[in-house]
Amino acid sequence: MEDQDLKRAGLKVTISRMKILELLENSDKRHMSAEDIYKALLDVGKEIGLATIYRVLTQFEAAGLVIRHHFEGGQAVFELERGHHHDHLICVKCGKIVEFVDESIEAKQEKIAEENGFKISDHSLIIYGVCSKENCQQ
Amino acid sequence: MEDQDLKRAGLKVTISRMKILELLENSDKRHMSAEDIYKALLDVGKEIGLATIYRVLTQFEAAGLVIRHHFEGGQAVFELERGHHHDHLICVKCGKIVEFVDESIEAKQEKIAEENGFKISDHSLIIYGVCSKENCQQ
DNA sequence: ATGTATGCAAAACATTTGCACCTGG
DNA sequence: CCAGGTGCAAATGTTTTGCATACAT
C-alpha cells in the first residue's frame, strides 16, 4: 500500500521512505518534527540519519504526501496529507493538537482574498490556547 | 514619546532602543525582520549589532510593544503593536502584506475554541496568495 | 557608582548540502 | 549496471549567549 504511494510519487521504494511513511500513518501523534520521527524510528530499532529524514520529508512534501507546518517552537512539524484540509487548535501547555474545519471561515477567507485582489494559494489558521484541565496531559 | 513607552515597559532609554522603536514607527514597511532593521539602521548611519537588535526586539515583545510573527521564510518578522488585532494576507510573489480584520472569523474562532474546551491565548491566521498584477511590485 | 546595555565572537539550533558509498530495479 | 538514495560531516542561516566594555540614571 505505502509503496504504491511512493511509486506514484515517482520515488524509489526504499526502507527509509517506507519506514517514515509507515510511522506517519500509524503513529498516534499526527504531527511530528523531523527529530520526533528520528527518535521514534530509533525506538523501533531503525536508525535513519536525520539528514535523510529531512530529505525524505521534503520529497514527500513536494509529492503532496505530507504537509509541513511551522507552528511556534522552531521546529517544523509534518503531518500526513489525508486529503481533508483542516486548521489547528494547539494547547500551549500540553501541546495537544485538535484539528478542525469550519466552512464559514474558509468561505470568508476566500472572500477577503478576493476583495483584496489575491488569488489564494494556501492559508494557515492556528488557534493557541489552553485546553481544559481534564484533557490537559501536563 | 517613544521614551515614555520604554520607561513604561521598565526599559532604560538607550539610543539603540529609541532608534529601533522609531524605525518601527516610521518605516513604511510595517513588518520587518531583525536583519531588515539592521540594514535600515545602517542606511541611516546607525550601526547597531544584530545581537542587540534581537535582544531589544525580544524585550519589546515581552513588554507588548511589538508582535513577533513566524511567516514562512525562516526569519521572524516584527511589527509594532498598535492595539488593533489583525490578520495577514501575504503575496507569495512580491511579499506584499495586507492586514485585515474580520469579526465573523474572530467570533467563529472563539466558538470553535470553546467547543473544544480551549481558552484562547492567541491565534494566527495567514492567507498566502498572489496579488493582482497591477499591485504586484515584482 | 552600579546595575544594565551593548558589541563581538562563539555557541546553539534547525535544516541543507557535498561527497563517497550503498542499493533498488 | 547505474541512477538515485543514504550516511556522515561540514556548511548554512537564524537566533541566542558569554564576557568584557560602555552607558544611563
Tab-separated table of C-alpha atoms (C1' of nucleotides) in Angstrom:
chain	number	residue	atom	x	y	z
A	1	MET	CA	0.000	0.000	0.000
A	2	GLU	CA	2.574	2.538	1.070
A	3	ASP	CA	4.876	1.503	-1.717
A	4	GLN	CA	2.162	2.407	-4.187
A	5	ASP	CA	2.088	5.931	-2.827
A	6	LEU	CA	5.828	6.143	-3.235
A	7	LYS	CA	5.858	4.812	-6.769
A	8	ARG	CA	3.034	7.102	-7.735
A	9	ALA	CA	5.121	9.964	-6.424
A	10	GLY	CA	7.999	8.869	-8.634
A	11	LEU	CA	10.129	7.879	-5.661
A	12	LYS	CA	12.042	4.648	-5.332
A	13	VAL	CA	10.696	2.357	-2.669
A	14	THR	CA	13.426	2.304	-0.069
A	15	ILE	CA	13.500	1.137	3.518
A	16	SER	CA	13.851	4.672	4.831
A	17	ARG	CA	10.922	6.022	2.901
A	18	MET	CA	8.707	3.089	3.784
A	19	LYS	CA	9.518	3.334	7.466
A	20	ILE	CA	8.912	7.053	7.599
A	21	LEU	CA	5.635	6.793	5.736
A	22	GLU	CA	4.503	3.883	7.910
A	23	LEU	CA	5.362	5.771	11.037
A	24	LEU	CA	3.374	8.792	9.925
A	25	GLU	CA	0.427	6.565	9.124
A	26	ASN	CA	0.461	4.606	12.337
A	27	SER	CA	1.732	6.985	14.967
A	28	ASP	CA	-0.880	8.371	17.295
A	29	LYS	CA	0.953	11.687	17.084
A	30	ARG	CA	-0.308	13.016	13.789
A	31	HIS	CA	2.099	15.946	13.848
A	32	MET	CA	5.763	15.115	14.146
A	33	SER	CA	9.014	17.014	13.762
A	34	ALA	CA	11.951	15.513	11.911
A	35	GLU	CA	13.543	14.772	15.252
A	36	ASP	CA	10.369	13.164	16.640
A	37	ILE	CA	10.490	10.847	13.668
A	38	TYR	CA	14.182	10.179	14.122
A	39	LYS	CA	13.637	9.209	17.748
A	40	ALA	CA	10.512	7.186	17.089
A	41	LEU	CA	12.371	5.158	14.492
A	42	LEU	CA	15.284	4.655	16.868
A	43	ASP	CA	12.849	3.276	19.435
A	44	VAL	CA	11.752	0.721	16.883
A	45	GLY	CA	15.348	-0.178	16.181
A	46	LYS	CA	15.532	1.645	12.851
A	47	GLU	CA	18.277	4.198	12.764
A	48	ILE	CA	17.870	6.547	9.829
A	49	GLY	CA	20.062	9.620	9.595
A	50	LEU	CA	18.433	12.940	10.340
A	51	ALA	CA	19.650	14.300	7.015
A	52	THR	CA	17.815	11.533	5.233
A	53	ILE	CA	14.685	12.173	7.220
A	54	TYR	CA	14.735	15.806	6.194
A	55	ARG	CA	15.395	14.865	2.606
A	56	VAL	CA	12.606	12.327	2.547
A	57	LEU	CA	10.137	14.669	4.206
A	58	THR	CA	10.967	17.401	1.741
A	59	GLN	CA	10.350	14.991	-1.124
A	60	PHE	CA	7.118	13.822	0.457
A	61	GLU	CA	6.022	17.395	0.769
A	62	ALA	CA	6.807	18.094	-2.878
A	63	ALA	CA	4.891	14.943	-3.803
A	64	GLY	CA	1.914	16.058	-1.741
A	65	LEU	CA	2.182	13.138	0.661
A	66	VAL	CA	2.754	15.281	3.724
A	67	ILE	CA	2.162	18.846	4.835
A	68	ARG	CA	4.818	20.879	6.590
A	69	HIS	CA	3.643	23.219	9.324
A	70	HIS	CA	5.538	25.997	11.023
A	71	PHE	CA	3.924	26.064	14.424
A	72	GLU	CA	5.654	28.055	17.131
A	73	GLY	CA	8.718	26.479	18.628
A	74	GLY	CA	11.396	26.486	15.990
A	75	GLN	CA	10.924	23.036	14.554
A	76	ALA	CA	8.716	22.349	11.569
A	77	VAL	CA	6.209	19.545	12.049
A	78	PHE	CA	4.908	17.220	9.397
A	79	GLU	CA	1.578	15.511	9.067
A	80	LEU	CA	0.262	13.055	6.540
A	81	GLU	CA	-1.855	14.597	3.798
A	82	ARG	CA	-5.159	12.830	4.188
A	83	GLY	CA	-6.991	14.903	1.642
A	84	HIS	CA	-9.087	16.796	4.134
A	85	HIS	CA	-7.928	20.341	4.666
A	86	HIS	CA	-8.190	21.446	8.252
A	87	ASP	CA	-6.881	24.015	10.677
A	88	HIS	CA	-5.366	23.585	14.125
A	89	LEU	CA	-6.114	24.334	17.740
A	90	ILE	CA	-2.991	23.919	19.849
A	91	CYS	CA	-2.694	23.754	23.632
A	92	VAL	CA	0.243	25.894	24.669
A	93	LYS	CA	0.504	23.967	27.925
A	94	CYS	CA	0.445	20.328	26.916
A	95	GLY	CA	0.991	20.507	23.186
A	96	LYS	CA	-2.288	18.790	22.383
A	97	ILE	CA	-3.425	19.463	18.835
A	98	VAL	CA	-7.041	19.430	17.716
A	99	GLU	CA	-7.891	19.583	14.034
A	100	PHE	CA	-10.984	21.390	12.874
A	101	VAL	CA	-12.691	22.619	9.742
A	102	ASP	CA	-15.109	25.481	9.537
A	103	GLU	CA	-16.699	26.153	6.222
A	104	SER	CA	-17.808	29.643	7.078
A	105	ILE	CA	-14.247	30.653	7.935
A	106	GLU	CA	-12.968	29.074	4.739
A	107	ALA	CA	-15.546	30.944	2.716
A	108	LYS	CA	-14.832	34.211	4.463
A	109	GLN	CA	-11.137	33.881	3.760
A	110	GLU	CA	-11.842	33.353	0.107
A	111	LYS	CA	-13.983	36.471	0.111
A	112	ILE	CA	-11.354	38.559	1.880
A	113	ALA	CA	-8.656	37.432	-0.523
A	114	GLU	CA	-10.857	38.274	-3.454
A	115	GLU	CA	-11.713	41.697	-2.098
A	116	ASN	CA	-8.015	42.426	-1.945
A	117	GLY	CA	-7.279	41.080	-5.386
A	118	PHE	CA	-5.456	37.990	-4.117
A	119	LYS	CA	-5.636	34.500	-5.527
A	120	ILE	CA	-5.218	32.182	-2.525
A	121	SER	CA	-2.514	29.561	-2.787
A	122	ASP	CA	-2.598	28.434	0.792
A	123	HIS	CA	-3.544	29.525	4.255
A	124	SER	CA	-2.782	28.739	7.825
A	125	LEU	CA	-5.044	29.273	10.796
A	126	ILE	CA	-3.738	28.292	14.180
A	127	ILE	CA	-5.523	28.979	17.418
A	128	TYR	CA	-3.329	28.799	20.509
A	129	GLY	CA	-4.892	28.321	23.908
A	130	VAL	CA	-5.084	26.194	26.997
A	131	CYS	CA	-7.195	23.078	26.908
A	132	SER	CA	-9.487	22.066	29.751
A	133	LYS	CA	-7.711	20.550	32.742
A	134	GLU	CA	-9.307	17.138	32.341
A	135	ASN	CA	-7.719	16.618	28.985
A	136	CYS	CA	-4.531	18.605	29.523
A	137	GLN	CA	-1.949	15.873	29.939
A	138	GLN	CA	0.513	18.115	31.713
B	1	MET	CA	7.052	59.999	23.140
B	2	GLU	CA	8.941	56.799	22.417
B	3	ASP	CA	10.952	57.133	25.571
B	4	GLN	CA	7.717	57.088	27.539
B	5	ASP	CA	6.854	53.728	26.033
B	6	LEU	CA	10.254	52.430	27.006
B	7	LYS	CA	10.079	53.712	30.553
B	8	ARG	CA	6.608	52.346	30.949
B	9	ALA	CA	7.954	48.990	29.862
B	10	GLY	CA	10.623	49.172	32.526
B	11	LEU	CA	13.409	49.519	29.986
B	12	LYS	CA	16.197	52.023	30.126
B	13	VAL	CA	16.019	54.645	27.434
B	14	THR	CA	19.027	53.926	25.239
B	15	ILE	CA	19.992	55.011	21.769
B	16	SER	CA	19.543	51.509	20.356
B	17	ARG	CA	16.085	51.067	21.747
B	18	MET	CA	14.970	54.520	20.662
B	19	LYS	CA	16.280	54.063	17.145
B	20	ILE	CA	14.664	50.663	16.745
B	21	LEU	CA	11.338	51.868	18.075
B	22	GLU	CA	11.457	54.981	15.902
B	23	LEU	CA	12.248	52.909	12.862
B	24	LEU	CA	9.312	50.596	13.505
B	25	GLU	CA	7.048	53.584	13.938
B	26	ASN	CA	8.156	55.447	10.857
B	27	SER	CA	9.118	52.809	8.354
B	28	ASP	CA	6.642	52.197	5.585
B	29	LYS	CA	7.371	48.517	5.916
B	30	ARG	CA	5.289	47.588	8.910
B	31	HIS	CA	6.732	44.099	9.107
B	32	MET	CA	10.482	43.827	9.423
B	33	SER	CA	12.934	41.082	10.224
B	34	ALA	CA	15.837	41.688	12.576
B	35	GLU	CA	18.093	41.931	9.574
B	36	ASP	CA	15.779	44.358	7.776
B	37	ILE	CA	16.065	46.559	10.832
B	38	TYR	CA	19.815	46.138	10.988
B	39	LYS	CA	20.175	47.225	7.368
B	40	ALA	CA	17.684	50.058	7.624
B	41	LEU	CA	19.593	51.468	10.572
B	42	LEU	CA	22.878	51.116	8.713
B	43	ASP	CA	21.394	53.139	5.862
B	44	VAL	CA	20.666	55.911	8.311
B	45	GLY	CA	24.202	55.712	9.616
B	46	LYS	CA	23.298	53.949	12.851
B	47	GLU	CA	25.174	50.689	13.232
B	48	ILE	CA	23.636	48.561	15.951
B	49	GLY	CA	24.808	44.997	16.380
B	50	LEU	CA	22.430	42.290	15.231
B	51	ALA	CA	22.636	40.653	18.639
B	52	THR	CA	21.427	43.844	20.235
B	53	ILE	CA	18.599	44.115	17.768
B	54	TYR	CA	17.453	40.615	18.625
B	55	ARG	CA	17.736	41.329	22.344
B	56	VAL	CA	15.824	44.567	22.056
B	57	LEU	CA	13.090	43.034	19.934
B	58	THR	CA	12.698	40.188	22.389
B	59	GLN	CA	12.348	42.665	25.233
B	60	PHE	CA	9.896	44.720	23.218
B	61	GLU	CA	7.885	41.609	22.568
B	62	ALA	CA	7.833	40.736	26.266
B	63	ALA	CA	6.768	44.293	27.016
B	64	GLY	CA	3.972	44.100	24.473
B	65	LEU	CA	5.441	46.796	22.269
B	66	VAL	CA	5.872	44.579	19.242
B	67	ILE	CA	4.482	41.342	17.896
B	68	ARG	CA	6.698	38.624	16.503
B	69	HIS	CA	5.356	36.709	13.528
B	70	HIS	CA	6.651	33.483	12.062
B	71	PHE	CA	5.647	33.846	8.455
B	72	GLU	CA	7.142	31.391	6.003
B	73	GLY	CA	10.707	32.024	5.045
B	74	GLY	CA	12.803	31.291	8.076
B	75	GLN	CA	13.116	34.758	9.517
B	76	ALA	CA	10.773	36.066	12.152
B	77	VAL	CA	9.275	39.467	11.390
B	78	PHE	CA	8.267	42.097	13.885
B	79	GLU	CA	5.568	44.680	13.773
B	80	LEU	CA	4.611	47.435	16.147
B	81	GLU	CA	1.728	46.583	18.462
B	82	ARG	CA	-0.822	49.247	17.611
B	83	GLY	CA	-3.571	47.825	19.729
B	84	HIS	CA	-5.663	46.647	16.844
B	85	HIS	CA	-5.543	42.920	16.355
B	86	HIS	CA	-5.489	41.892	12.726
B	87	ASP	CA	-4.589	39.007	10.481
B	88	HIS	CA	-2.456	38.902	7.356
B	89	LEU	CA	-2.772	38.333	3.662
B	90	ILE	CA	0.646	37.781	2.090
B	91	CYS	CA	1.627	37.770	-1.561
B	92	VAL	CA	3.967	34.860	-2.145
B	93	LYS	CA	5.328	36.540	-5.257
B	94	CYS	CA	6.141	40.068	-4.167
B	95	GLY	CA	5.952	39.823	-0.412
B	96	LYS	CA	3.228	42.449	-0.134
B	97	ILE	CA	1.363	42.190	3.169
B	98	VAL	CA	-2.224	43.311	3.668
B	99	GLU	CA	-3.687	43.490	7.149
B	100	PHE	CA	-7.325	42.690	7.707
B	101	VAL	CA	-9.833	42.071	10.447
B	102	ASP	CA	-12.973	40.058	10.157
B	103	GLU	CA	-15.231	39.964	13.140
B	104	SER	CA	-17.138	36.920	11.996
B	105	ILE	CA	-13.955	34.892	11.748
B	106	GLU	CA	-12.842	36.110	15.147
B	107	ALA	CA	-16.157	35.126	16.650
B	108	LYS	CA	-16.147	31.755	14.962
B	109	GLN	CA	-12.690	31.008	16.304
B	110	GLU	CA	-13.831	31.829	19.782
B	111	LYS	CA	-16.724	29.468	19.346
B	112	ILE	CA	-14.557	26.656	17.996
B	113	ALA	CA	-12.108	27.009	20.852
B	114	GLU	CA	-14.938	26.948	23.338
B	115	GLU	CA	-16.500	23.873	21.793
B	116	ASN	CA	-13.192	22.089	22.249
B	117	GLY	CA	-12.706	23.274	25.799
B	118	PHE	CA	-9.885	25.651	24.934
B	119	LYS	CA	-9.278	29.090	26.349
B	120	ILE	CA	-7.697	31.096	23.535
B	121	SER	CA	-4.439	32.825	24.317
B	122	ASP	CA	-3.568	33.810	20.805
B	123	HIS	CA	-4.180	32.955	17.222
B	124	SER	CA	-2.626	33.406	13.842
B	125	LEU	CA	-4.397	33.456	10.520
B	126	ILE	CA	-2.291	33.937	7.447
B	127	ILE	CA	-3.603	33.713	3.923
B	128	TYR	CA	-0.952	33.194	1.255
B	129	GLY	CA	-1.695	34.020	-2.322
B	130	VAL	CA	-0.747	36.038	-5.343
B	131	CYS	CA	-1.857	39.617	-5.535
B	132	SER	CA	-3.237	41.173	-8.713
B	133	LYS	CA	-0.591	42.074	-11.298
B	134	GLU	CA	-1.250	45.799	-11.104
B	135	ASN	CA	-0.208	45.901	-7.489
B	136	CYS	CA	2.342	43.132	-7.531
B	137	GLN	CA	5.625	45.021	-7.407
B	138	GLN	CA	7.621	42.099	-8.747
C	1	DA	C1'	28.633	54.112	41.406
C	2	DT	C1'	26.109	50.380	39.795
C	3	DG	C1'	23.158	47.813	37.512
C	4	DT	C1'	22.028	47.387	32.694
C	5	DA	C1'	23.121	47.553	27.720
C	6	DT	C1'	25.982	46.699	24.024
C	7	DG	C1'	29.423	44.608	20.737
C	8	DC	C1'	31.850	40.886	19.356
C	9	DA	C1'	32.774	36.344	18.750
C	10	DA	C1'	31.389	31.937	19.780
C	11	DA	C1'	27.572	28.745	20.686
C	12	DA	C1'	23.236	26.784	19.724
C	13	DC	C1'	19.683	25.136	16.835
C	14	DA	C1'	17.205	23.592	12.768
C	15	DT	C1'	17.983	22.445	8.251
C	16	DT	C1'	20.711	21.690	3.961
C	17	DT	C1'	24.477	20.077	1.186
C	18	DG	C1'	28.874	17.740	-0.687
C	19	DC	C1'	30.751	13.604	-1.334
C	20	DA	C1'	31.929	8.744	-1.032
C	21	DC	C1'	29.491	4.661	-0.622
C	22	DC	C1'	25.454	1.650	-0.956
C	23	DT	C1'	21.046	-0.169	-3.089
C	24	DG	C1'	16.820	-0.852	-5.677
C	25	DG	C1'	15.042	-2.053	-10.143
D	1	DC	C1'	24.890	-1.899	-14.051
D	2	DC	C1'	23.610	2.769	-12.817
D	3	DA	C1'	20.636	6.390	-11.482
D	4	DG	C1'	19.245	7.543	-7.447
D	5	DG	C1'	19.362	7.123	-2.173
D	6	DT	C1'	21.872	7.296	2.190
D	7	DG	C1'	25.220	8.467	5.994
D	8	DC	C1'	28.382	11.399	7.768
D	9	DA	C1'	30.483	15.577	8.448
D	10	DA	C1'	30.693	20.067	7.247
D	11	DA	C1'	28.213	24.239	5.712
D	12	DT	C1'	24.223	27.404	6.276
D	13	DG	C1'	21.122	30.653	8.169
D	14	DT	C1'	18.905	32.407	12.093
D	15	DT	C1'	18.820	33.446	16.757
D	16	DT	C1'	20.988	33.244	21.406
D	17	DT	C1'	24.691	33.721	24.815
D	18	DG	C1'	29.156	34.687	27.453
D	19	DC	C1'	32.006	38.069	28.583
D	20	DA	C1'	34.492	42.372	28.722
D	21	DT	C1'	33.447	47.117	27.995
D	22	DA	C1'	30.419	51.238	27.781
D	23	DC	C1'	26.422	53.784	29.274
D	24	DA	C1'	22.093	55.637	31.693
D	25	DT	C1'	20.413	57.215	35.980
